[in-house]
XYZ file of C-alpha atoms in Angstrom:
47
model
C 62.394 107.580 109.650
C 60.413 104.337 108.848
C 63.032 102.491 107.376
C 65.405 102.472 110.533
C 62.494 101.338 112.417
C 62.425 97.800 110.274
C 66.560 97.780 110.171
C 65.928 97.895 113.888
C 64.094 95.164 113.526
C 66.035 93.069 112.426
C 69.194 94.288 114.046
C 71.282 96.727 112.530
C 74.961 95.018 112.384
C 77.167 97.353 113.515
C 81.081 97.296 112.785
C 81.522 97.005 116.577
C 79.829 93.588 116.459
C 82.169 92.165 113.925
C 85.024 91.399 116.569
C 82.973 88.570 117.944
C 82.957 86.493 114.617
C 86.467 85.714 115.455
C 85.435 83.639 118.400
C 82.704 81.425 116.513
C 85.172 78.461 115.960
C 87.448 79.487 119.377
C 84.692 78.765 121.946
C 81.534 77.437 121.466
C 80.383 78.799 125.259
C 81.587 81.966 124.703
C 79.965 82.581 121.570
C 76.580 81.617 123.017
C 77.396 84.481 125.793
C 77.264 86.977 123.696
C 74.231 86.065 121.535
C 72.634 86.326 124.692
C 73.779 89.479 125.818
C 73.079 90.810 121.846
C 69.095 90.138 122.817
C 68.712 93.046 125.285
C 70.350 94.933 123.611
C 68.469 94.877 120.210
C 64.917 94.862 122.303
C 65.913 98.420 123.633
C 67.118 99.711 120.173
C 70.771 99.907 121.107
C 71.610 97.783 117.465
């Protein structure tokens, strides 16, 4: 439908993606990783 086009958008957050908050204060490197793997992701509709 429309509307999970524009929550694709903006990224749907998906409970999977909650284990990385844990590793915001751990590793600033690491954390940076993954928001960079996240892009392609979101670009080819995975989230």
């Amino acid at each position: 439908s429309g509307n999970s086009r524009k929550w694709h958008r903006n990224g749907i957050k998906k409970p999977k993606t909650h284990r990385y908050e844990s590793l915001k204060g751990v590793r600033a490197q690491n954390h940076c990783g993954v928001q960079f793997f996240y892009l392609p992701d979101m670009q080819l509709g995975y989230f």
